[in-house]
GROMACS .gro file of C-alpha atoms in nm:
model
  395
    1UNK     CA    1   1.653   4.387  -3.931
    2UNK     CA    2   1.403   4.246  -3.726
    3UNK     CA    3   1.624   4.210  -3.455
    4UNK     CA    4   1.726   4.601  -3.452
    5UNK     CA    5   1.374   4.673  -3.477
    6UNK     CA    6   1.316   4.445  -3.136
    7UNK     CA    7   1.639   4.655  -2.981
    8UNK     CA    8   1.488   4.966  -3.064
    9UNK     CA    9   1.150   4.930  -2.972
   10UNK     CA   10   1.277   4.837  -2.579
   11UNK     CA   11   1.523   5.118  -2.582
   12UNK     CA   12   1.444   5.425  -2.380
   13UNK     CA   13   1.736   5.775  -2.394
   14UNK     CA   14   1.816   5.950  -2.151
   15UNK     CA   15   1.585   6.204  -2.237
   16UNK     CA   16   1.249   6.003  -2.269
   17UNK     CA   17   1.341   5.827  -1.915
   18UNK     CA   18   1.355   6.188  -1.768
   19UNK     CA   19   1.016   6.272  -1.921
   20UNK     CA   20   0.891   5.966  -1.813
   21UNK     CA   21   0.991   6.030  -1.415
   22UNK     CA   22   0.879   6.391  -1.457
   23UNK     CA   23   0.545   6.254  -1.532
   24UNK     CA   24   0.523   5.957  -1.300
   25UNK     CA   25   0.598   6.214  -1.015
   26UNK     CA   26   0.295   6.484  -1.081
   27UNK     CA   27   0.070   6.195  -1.162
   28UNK     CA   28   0.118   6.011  -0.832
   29UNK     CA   29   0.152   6.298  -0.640
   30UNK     CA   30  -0.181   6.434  -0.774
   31UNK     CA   31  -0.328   6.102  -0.733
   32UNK     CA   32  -0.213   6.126  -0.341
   33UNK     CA   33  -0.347   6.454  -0.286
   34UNK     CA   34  -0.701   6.348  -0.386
   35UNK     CA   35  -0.667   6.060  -0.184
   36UNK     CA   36  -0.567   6.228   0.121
   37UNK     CA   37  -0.872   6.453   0.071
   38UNK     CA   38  -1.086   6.221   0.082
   39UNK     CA   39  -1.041   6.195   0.483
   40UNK     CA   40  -1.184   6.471   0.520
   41UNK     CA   41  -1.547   6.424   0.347
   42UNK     CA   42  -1.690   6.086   0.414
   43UNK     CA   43  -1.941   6.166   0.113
   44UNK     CA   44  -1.581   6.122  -0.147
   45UNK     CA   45  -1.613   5.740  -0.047
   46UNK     CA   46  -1.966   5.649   0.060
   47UNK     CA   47  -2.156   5.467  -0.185
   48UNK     CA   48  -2.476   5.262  -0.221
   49UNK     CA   49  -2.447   4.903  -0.432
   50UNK     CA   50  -2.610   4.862  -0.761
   51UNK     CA   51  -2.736   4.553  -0.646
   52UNK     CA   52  -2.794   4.458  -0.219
   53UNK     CA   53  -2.711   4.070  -0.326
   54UNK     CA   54  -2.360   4.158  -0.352
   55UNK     CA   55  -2.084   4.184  -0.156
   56UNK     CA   56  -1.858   4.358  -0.374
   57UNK     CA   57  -1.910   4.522  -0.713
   58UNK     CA   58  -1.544   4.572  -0.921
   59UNK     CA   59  -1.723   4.813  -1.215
   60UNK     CA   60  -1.439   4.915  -1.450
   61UNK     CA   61  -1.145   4.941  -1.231
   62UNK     CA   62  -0.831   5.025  -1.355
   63UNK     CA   63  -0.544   4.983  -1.158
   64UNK     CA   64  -0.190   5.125  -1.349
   65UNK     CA   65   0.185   5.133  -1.248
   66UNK     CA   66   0.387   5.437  -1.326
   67UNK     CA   67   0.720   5.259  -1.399
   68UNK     CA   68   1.043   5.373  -1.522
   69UNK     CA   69   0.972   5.250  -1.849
   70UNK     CA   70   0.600   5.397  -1.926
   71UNK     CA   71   0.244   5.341  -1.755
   72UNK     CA   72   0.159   4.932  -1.715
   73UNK     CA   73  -0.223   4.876  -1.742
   74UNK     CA   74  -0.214   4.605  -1.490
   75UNK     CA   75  -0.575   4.595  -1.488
   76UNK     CA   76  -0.766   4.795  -1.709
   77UNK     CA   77  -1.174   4.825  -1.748
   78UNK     CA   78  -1.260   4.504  -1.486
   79UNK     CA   79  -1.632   4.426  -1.418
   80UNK     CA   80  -1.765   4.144  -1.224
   81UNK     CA   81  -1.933   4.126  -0.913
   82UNK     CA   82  -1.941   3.874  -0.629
   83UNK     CA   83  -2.271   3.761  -0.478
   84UNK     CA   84  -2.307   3.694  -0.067
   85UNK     CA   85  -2.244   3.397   0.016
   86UNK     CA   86  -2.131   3.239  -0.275
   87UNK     CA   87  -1.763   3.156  -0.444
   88UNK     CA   88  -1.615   3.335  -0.738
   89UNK     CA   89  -1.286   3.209  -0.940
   90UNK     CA   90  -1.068   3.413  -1.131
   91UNK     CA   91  -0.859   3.229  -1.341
   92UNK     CA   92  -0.581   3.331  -1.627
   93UNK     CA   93  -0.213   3.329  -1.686
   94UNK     CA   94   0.036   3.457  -1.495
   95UNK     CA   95   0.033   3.842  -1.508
   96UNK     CA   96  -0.325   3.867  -1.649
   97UNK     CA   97  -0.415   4.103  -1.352
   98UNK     CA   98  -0.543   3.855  -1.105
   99UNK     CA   99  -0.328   3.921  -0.762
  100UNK     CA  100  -0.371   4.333  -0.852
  101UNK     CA  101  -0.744   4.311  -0.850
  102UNK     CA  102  -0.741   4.179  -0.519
  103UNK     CA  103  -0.462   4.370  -0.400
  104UNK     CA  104  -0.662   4.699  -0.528
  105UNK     CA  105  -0.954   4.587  -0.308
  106UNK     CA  106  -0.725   4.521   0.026
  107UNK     CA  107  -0.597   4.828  -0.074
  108UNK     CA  108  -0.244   4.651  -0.054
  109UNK     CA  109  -0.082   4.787  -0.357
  110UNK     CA  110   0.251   4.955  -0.374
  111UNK     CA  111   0.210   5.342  -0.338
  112UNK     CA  112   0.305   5.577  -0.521
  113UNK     CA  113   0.381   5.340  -0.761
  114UNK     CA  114   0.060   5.139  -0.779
  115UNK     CA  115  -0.235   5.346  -0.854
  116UNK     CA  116  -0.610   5.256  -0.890
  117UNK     CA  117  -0.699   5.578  -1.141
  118UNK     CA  118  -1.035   5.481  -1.241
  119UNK     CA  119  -1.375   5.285  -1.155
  120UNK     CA  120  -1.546   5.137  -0.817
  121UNK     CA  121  -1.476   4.901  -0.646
  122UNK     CA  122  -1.802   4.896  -0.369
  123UNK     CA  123  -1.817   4.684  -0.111
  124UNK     CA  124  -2.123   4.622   0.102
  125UNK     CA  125  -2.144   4.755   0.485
  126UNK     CA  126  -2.488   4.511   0.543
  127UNK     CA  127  -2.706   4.824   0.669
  128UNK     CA  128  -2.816   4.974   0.323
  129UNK     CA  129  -2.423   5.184   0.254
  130UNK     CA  130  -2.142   5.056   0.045
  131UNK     CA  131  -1.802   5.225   0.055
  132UNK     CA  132  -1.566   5.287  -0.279
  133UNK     CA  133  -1.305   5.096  -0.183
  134UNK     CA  134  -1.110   5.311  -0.443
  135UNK     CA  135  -1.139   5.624  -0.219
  136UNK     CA  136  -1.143   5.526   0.166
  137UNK     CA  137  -0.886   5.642   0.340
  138UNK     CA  138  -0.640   5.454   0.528
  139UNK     CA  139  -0.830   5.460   0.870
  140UNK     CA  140  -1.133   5.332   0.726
  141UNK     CA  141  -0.918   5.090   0.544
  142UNK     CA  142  -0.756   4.930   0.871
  143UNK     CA  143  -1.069   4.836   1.062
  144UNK     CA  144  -1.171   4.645   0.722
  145UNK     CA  145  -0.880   4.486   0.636
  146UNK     CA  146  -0.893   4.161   0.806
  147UNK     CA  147  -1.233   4.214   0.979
  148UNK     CA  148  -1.465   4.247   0.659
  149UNK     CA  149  -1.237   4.184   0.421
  150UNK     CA  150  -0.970   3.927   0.480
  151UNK     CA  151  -0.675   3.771   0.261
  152UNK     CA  152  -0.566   3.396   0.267
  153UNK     CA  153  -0.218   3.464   0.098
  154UNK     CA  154  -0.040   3.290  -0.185
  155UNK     CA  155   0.269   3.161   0.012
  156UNK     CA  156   0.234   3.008   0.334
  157UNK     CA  157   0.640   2.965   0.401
  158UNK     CA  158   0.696   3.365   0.401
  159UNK     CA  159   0.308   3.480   0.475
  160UNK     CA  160   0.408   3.442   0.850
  161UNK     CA  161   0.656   3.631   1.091
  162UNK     CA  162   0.931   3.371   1.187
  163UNK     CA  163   1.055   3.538   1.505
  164UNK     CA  164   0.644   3.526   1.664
  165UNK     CA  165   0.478   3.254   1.796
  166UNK     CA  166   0.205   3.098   1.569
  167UNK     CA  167  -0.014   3.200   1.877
  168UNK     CA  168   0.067   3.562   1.910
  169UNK     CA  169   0.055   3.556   1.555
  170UNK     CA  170  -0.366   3.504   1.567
  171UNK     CA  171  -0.401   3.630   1.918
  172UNK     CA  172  -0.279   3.973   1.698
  173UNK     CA  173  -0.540   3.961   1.454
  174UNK     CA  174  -0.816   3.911   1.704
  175UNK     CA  175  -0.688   4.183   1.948
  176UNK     CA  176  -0.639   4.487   1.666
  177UNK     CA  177  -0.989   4.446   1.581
  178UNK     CA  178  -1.132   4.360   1.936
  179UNK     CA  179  -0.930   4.555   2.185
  180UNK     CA  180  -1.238   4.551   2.449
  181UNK     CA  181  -1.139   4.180   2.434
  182UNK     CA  182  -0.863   4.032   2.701
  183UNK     CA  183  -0.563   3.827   2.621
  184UNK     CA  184  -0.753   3.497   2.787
  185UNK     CA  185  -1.035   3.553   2.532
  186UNK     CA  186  -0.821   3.612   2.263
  187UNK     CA  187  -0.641   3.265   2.343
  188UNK     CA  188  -0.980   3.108   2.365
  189UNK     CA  189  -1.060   3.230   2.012
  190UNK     CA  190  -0.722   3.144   1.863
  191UNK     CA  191  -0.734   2.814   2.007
  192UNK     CA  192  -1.130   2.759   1.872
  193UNK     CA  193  -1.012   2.861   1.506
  194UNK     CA  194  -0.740   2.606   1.516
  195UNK     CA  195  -0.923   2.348   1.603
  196UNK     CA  196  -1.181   2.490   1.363
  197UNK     CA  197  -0.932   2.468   1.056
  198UNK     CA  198  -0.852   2.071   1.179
  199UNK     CA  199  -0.560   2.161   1.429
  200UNK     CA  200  -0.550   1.811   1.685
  201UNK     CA  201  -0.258   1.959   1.913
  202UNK     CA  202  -0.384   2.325   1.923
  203UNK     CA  203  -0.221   2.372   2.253
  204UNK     CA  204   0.095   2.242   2.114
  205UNK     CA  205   0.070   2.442   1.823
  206UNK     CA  206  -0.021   2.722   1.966
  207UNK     CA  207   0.299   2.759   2.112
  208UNK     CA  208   0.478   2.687   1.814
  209UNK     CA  209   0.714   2.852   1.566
  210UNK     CA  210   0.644   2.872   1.172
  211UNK     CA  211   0.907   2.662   1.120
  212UNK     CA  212   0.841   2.372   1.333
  213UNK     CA  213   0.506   2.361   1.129
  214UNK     CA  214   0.508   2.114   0.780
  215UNK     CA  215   0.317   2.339   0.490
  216UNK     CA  216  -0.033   2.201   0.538
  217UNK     CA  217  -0.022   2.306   0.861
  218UNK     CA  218   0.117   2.647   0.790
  219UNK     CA  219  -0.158   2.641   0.542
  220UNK     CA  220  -0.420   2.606   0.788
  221UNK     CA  221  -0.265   2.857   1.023
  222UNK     CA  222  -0.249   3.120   0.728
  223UNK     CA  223  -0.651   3.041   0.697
  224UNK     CA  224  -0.729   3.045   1.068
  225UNK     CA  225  -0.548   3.402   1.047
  226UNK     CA  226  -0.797   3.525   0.819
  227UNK     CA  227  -1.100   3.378   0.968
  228UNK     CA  228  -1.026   3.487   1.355
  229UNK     CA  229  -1.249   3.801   1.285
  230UNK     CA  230  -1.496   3.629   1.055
  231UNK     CA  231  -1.515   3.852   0.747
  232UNK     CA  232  -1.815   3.839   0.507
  233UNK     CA  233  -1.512   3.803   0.221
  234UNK     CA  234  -1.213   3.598   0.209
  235UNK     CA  235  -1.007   3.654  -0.073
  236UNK     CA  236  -0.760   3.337  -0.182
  237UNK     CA  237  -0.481   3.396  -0.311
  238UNK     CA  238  -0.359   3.034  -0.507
  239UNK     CA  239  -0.399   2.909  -0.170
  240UNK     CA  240  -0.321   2.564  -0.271
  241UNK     CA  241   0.007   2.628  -0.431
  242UNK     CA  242   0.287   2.490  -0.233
  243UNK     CA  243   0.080   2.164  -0.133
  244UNK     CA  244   0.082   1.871  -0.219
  245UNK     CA  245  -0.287   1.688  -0.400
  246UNK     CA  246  -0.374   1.536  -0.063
  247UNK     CA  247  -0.350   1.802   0.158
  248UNK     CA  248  -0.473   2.051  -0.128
  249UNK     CA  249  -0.793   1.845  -0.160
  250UNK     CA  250  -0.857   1.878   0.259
  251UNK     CA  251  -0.760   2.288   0.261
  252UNK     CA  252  -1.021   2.302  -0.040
  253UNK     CA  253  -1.318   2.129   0.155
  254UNK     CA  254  -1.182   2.320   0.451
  255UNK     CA  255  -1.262   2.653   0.312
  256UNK     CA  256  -1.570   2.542   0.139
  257UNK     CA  257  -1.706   2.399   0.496
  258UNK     CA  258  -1.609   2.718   0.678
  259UNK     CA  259  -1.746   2.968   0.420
  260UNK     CA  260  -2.144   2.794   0.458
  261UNK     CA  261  -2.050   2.798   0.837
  262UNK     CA  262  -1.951   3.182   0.875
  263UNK     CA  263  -2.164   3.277   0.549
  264UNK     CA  264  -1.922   3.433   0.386
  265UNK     CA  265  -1.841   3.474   0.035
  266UNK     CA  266  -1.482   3.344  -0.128
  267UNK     CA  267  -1.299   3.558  -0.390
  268UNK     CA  268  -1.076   3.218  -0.514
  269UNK     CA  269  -0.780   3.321  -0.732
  270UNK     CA  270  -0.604   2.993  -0.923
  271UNK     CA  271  -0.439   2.877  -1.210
  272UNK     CA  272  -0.577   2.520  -1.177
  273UNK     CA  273  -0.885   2.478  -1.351
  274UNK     CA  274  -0.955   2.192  -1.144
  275UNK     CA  275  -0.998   2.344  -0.781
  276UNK     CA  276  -1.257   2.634  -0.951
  277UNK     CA  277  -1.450   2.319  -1.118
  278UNK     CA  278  -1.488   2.200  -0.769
  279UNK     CA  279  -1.528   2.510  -0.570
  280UNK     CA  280  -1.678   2.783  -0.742
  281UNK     CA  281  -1.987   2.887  -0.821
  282UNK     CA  282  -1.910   3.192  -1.092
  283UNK     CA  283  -1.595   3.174  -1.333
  284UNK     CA  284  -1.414   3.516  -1.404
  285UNK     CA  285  -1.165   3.463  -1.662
  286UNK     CA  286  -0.920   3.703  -1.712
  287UNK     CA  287  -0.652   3.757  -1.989
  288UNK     CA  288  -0.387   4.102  -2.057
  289UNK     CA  289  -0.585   4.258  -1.735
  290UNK     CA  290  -0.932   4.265  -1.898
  291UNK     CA  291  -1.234   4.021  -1.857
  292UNK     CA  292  -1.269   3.811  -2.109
  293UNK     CA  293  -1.565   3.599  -2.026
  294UNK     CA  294  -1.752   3.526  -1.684
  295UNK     CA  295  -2.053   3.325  -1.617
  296UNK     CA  296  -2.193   3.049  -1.410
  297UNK     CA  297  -1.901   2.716  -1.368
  298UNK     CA  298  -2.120   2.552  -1.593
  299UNK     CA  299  -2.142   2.798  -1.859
  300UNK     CA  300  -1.737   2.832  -1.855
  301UNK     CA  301  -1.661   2.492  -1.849
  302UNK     CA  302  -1.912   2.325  -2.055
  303UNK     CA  303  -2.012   2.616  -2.315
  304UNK     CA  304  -1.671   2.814  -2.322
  305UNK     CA  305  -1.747   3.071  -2.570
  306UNK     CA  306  -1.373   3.270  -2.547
  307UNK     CA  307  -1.085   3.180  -2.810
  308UNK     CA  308  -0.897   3.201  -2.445
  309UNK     CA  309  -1.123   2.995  -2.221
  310UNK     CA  310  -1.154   2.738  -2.499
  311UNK     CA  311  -0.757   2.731  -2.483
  312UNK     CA  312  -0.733   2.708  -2.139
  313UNK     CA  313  -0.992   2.435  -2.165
  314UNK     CA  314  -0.791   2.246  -2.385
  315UNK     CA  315  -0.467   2.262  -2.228
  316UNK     CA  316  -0.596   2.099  -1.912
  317UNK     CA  317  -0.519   1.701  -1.896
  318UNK     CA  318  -0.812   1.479  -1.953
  319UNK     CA  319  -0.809   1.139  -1.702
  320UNK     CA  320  -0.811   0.863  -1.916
  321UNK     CA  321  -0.713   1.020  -2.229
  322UNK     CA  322  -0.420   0.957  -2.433
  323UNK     CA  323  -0.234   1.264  -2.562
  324UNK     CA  324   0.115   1.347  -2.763
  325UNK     CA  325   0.156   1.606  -2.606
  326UNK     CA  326  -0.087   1.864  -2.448
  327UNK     CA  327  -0.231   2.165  -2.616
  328UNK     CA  328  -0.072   2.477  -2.571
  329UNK     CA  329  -0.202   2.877  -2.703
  330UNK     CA  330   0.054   2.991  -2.949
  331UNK     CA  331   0.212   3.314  -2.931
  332UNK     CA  332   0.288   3.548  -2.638
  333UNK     CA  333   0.062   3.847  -2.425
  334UNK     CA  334   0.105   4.185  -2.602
  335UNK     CA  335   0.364   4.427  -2.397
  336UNK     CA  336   0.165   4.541  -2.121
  337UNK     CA  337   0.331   4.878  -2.156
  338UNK     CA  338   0.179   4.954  -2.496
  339UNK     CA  339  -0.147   4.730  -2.563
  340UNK     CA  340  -0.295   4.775  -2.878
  341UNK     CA  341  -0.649   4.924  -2.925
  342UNK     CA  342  -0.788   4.610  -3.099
  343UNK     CA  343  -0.872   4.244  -2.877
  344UNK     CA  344  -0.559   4.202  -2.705
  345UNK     CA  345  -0.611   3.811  -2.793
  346UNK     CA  346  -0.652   3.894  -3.151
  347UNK     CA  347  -0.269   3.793  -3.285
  348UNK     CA  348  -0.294   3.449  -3.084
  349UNK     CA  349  -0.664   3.351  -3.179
  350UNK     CA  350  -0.758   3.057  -3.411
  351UNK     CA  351  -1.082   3.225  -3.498
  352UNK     CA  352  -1.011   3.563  -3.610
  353UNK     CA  353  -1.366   3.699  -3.814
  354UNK     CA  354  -1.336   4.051  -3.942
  355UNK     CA  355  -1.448   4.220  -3.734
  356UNK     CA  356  -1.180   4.135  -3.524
  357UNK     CA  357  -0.920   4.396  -3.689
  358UNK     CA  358  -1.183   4.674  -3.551
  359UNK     CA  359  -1.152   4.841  -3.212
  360UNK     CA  360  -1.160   4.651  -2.874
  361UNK     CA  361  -1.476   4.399  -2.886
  362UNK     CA  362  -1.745   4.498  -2.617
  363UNK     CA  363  -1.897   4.244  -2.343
  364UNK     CA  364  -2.209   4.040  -2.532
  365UNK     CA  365  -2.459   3.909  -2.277
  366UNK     CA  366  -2.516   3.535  -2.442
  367UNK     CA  367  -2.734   3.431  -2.228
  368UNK     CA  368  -2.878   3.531  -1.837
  369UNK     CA  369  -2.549   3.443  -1.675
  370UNK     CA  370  -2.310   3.418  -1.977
  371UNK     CA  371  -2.104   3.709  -2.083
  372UNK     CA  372  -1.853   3.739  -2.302
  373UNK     CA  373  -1.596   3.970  -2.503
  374UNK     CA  374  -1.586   3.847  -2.820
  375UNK     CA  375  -1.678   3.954  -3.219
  376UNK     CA  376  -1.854   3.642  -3.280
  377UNK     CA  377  -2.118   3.650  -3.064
  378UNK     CA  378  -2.196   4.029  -3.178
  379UNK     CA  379  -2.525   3.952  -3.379
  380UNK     CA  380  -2.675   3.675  -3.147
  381UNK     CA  381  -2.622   3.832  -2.794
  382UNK     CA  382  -2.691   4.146  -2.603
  383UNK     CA  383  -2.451   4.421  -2.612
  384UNK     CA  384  -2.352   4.564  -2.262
  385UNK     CA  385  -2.074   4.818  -2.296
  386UNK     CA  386  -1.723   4.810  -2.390
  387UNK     CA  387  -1.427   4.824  -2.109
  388UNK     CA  388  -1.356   5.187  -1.992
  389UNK     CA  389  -0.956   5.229  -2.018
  390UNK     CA  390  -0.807   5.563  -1.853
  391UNK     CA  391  -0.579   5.783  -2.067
  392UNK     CA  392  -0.278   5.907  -1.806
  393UNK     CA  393  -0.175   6.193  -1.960
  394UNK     CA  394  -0.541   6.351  -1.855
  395UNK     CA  395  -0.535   6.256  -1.512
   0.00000   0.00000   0.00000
């Protein structure tokens, strides 16, 4: 029975997958319109920050995907800021929203599919103005990307062009955002950001292909990339992934040494718990594409006030300590097609209360850096607001 409930529940007719299309396609297209009018009043985009000490402010952003199937909140109600010059990790699960929050701010997602409907996402010009990220139009959008705003991506194998010279490859960067620059200058400042990111042979190298290169080195290229125009954000994508602890300890003090050099800020996205203990100074954690807690990396990791984070905490292996086996969260992430309107942890926490079978919890302020969405912190802290989700069928 349970079984042909399961079946049923996943099956879509003929008829519902029509509706569904027919609505994807006025959505998207109505999203597109307002998007494209938005090149032609710079007021639809231009913002001031809530706070100058940022460098970007994400303040209930929801970014959906109008699928065959029905609407995925992908991320739904975000808020978190980062400050200048400092490092921020986001950390969850797979598919908690991570990649699309920073994707949303590059403004890399895949159109028409991929929509940010609701929220700000402002990011901070340095003379007083902010733009909505949300809004700017593709123009605007291109002399950012990878000038202001650049992205160290998650795999270094496929992140660059195999048929290009690892060379032209930076010369490229430098050039699209420089062109009063000449080809001789933009060698001189390719070669200076190898050797910057701990290239010996950057002659060599420069004339290399991807594939010649081991993946450290591809690594490093991939970061070089994104600092040849030296943004005031670099967004990193797991950039540790496909390397091993050595040369993942050396890309880690790498980035570290060249954000105090260039003052820039780092937006570091991870699963290992370990490289945002060493790294970053605010903890985002993230769970079902919602906040769950943030705060400084000593308020997450010693005073983890989340039924998630205090998971996550305890799934992590402990030098020195003898386990069975190590501690994993039962149950599974609700279907991101149809979230329920309670705490999407709710059916996998180990310290339900009651008021946990009420609406979604709000975010409690539990102390001056320490914020968290959960029930049992409602009479001791501060609340702030609750997440704002965005119903499609009003858009």
């Amino acid at each position: 029975m349970a079984e042909k409930e399961k079946k049923k529940s996943s099956y879509i007719s003929a008829r519902e997958s029509r509706k569904i299309t027919r609505f994807n396609r006025r959505v998207t297209k109505k999203l597109e319109k307002e998007r494209a009018d938005a090149n032609k009043d710079p007021a639809l985009y231009t913002t001031k920050m809530a706070d100058p000490n940022n460098v970007v402010e994400f303040d209930n952003v929801c970014t959906y995907f109008f699928t065959d199937v029905g609407t995925v909140k992908a991320v739904d109600g975000v808020k978190f800021e980062i400050p200048k010059c400092s490092t921020v990790g986001v950390v969850g699960e797979s598919g908690c929203g991570k990649s699309v929050t920073s994707l949303s701010l590059m403004q890399l997602l895949q159109r028409p599919t991929g929509q940010t409907v609701g929220g700000e996402i402002r990011f901070n010009l340095g003379d007083g103005t902010a733009y909505n990220i949300v809004n700017t139009p593709n123009a605007i959008m291109e002399k950012i990307r990878g000038n202001k705003i650049s992205m160290i991506f998650q795999e270094p194998m496929t992140a660059l062009n195999p048929v290009f010279k690892i060379g032209e490859q930076v010369d490229e960067v430098t050039l699209l955002h420089n062109p009063e620059m000449s080809k001789e200058d933009a060698k001189a400042r390719t070669l200076e950001m190898l050797e910057l990111v701990g290239i010996a042979n950057k002659e060599g190298v420069y004339n290399m292909y991807p594939h010649e290169l081991s993946g450290g080195m591809r690594q490093r290229i991939c970061i070089a990339i994104a600092l040849a125009c030296s943004p005031t954000l670099i967004i990193a994508d797991e950039p540790t992934t496909a390397l091993d602890v050595t040369i993942q300890a050396q890309i880690l003090d790498l980035l570290q040494n060249l954000k105090d050099k260039l003052n820039s800020s780092i937006m570091l996205i991870t699963h290992d718990l370990g490289v945002v203990a060493g790294m970053a100074d605010y903890v985002v954690v993230m769970y079902a594409g919602r906040v769950v807690e943030k705060g400084t990396a000593d308020d997450i990791f010693h005073h983890p006030a989340h039924p998630y984070t205090i998971g996550l905490m305890r799934s992590k292996p402990v030098v020195g300590k003898k386990v069975e086996a190590l501690y994993n969260i039962p149950g599974s992430v609700p279907n991101p097609v149809e979230m329920p309107n309670y705490c999407y942890f709710r059916d996998r926490c180990e310290m339900r209360c009651g008021h946990c079978d009420g609406k979604y919890p709000p975010e409690i302020r539990i102390s001056d850096t320490h914020v968290v969405s959960c029930y049992r912190f409602l009479e001791e802290g501060e609340v702030l607001g609750y997440p704002k989700s965005v119903n499609v069928e009003e858009l």
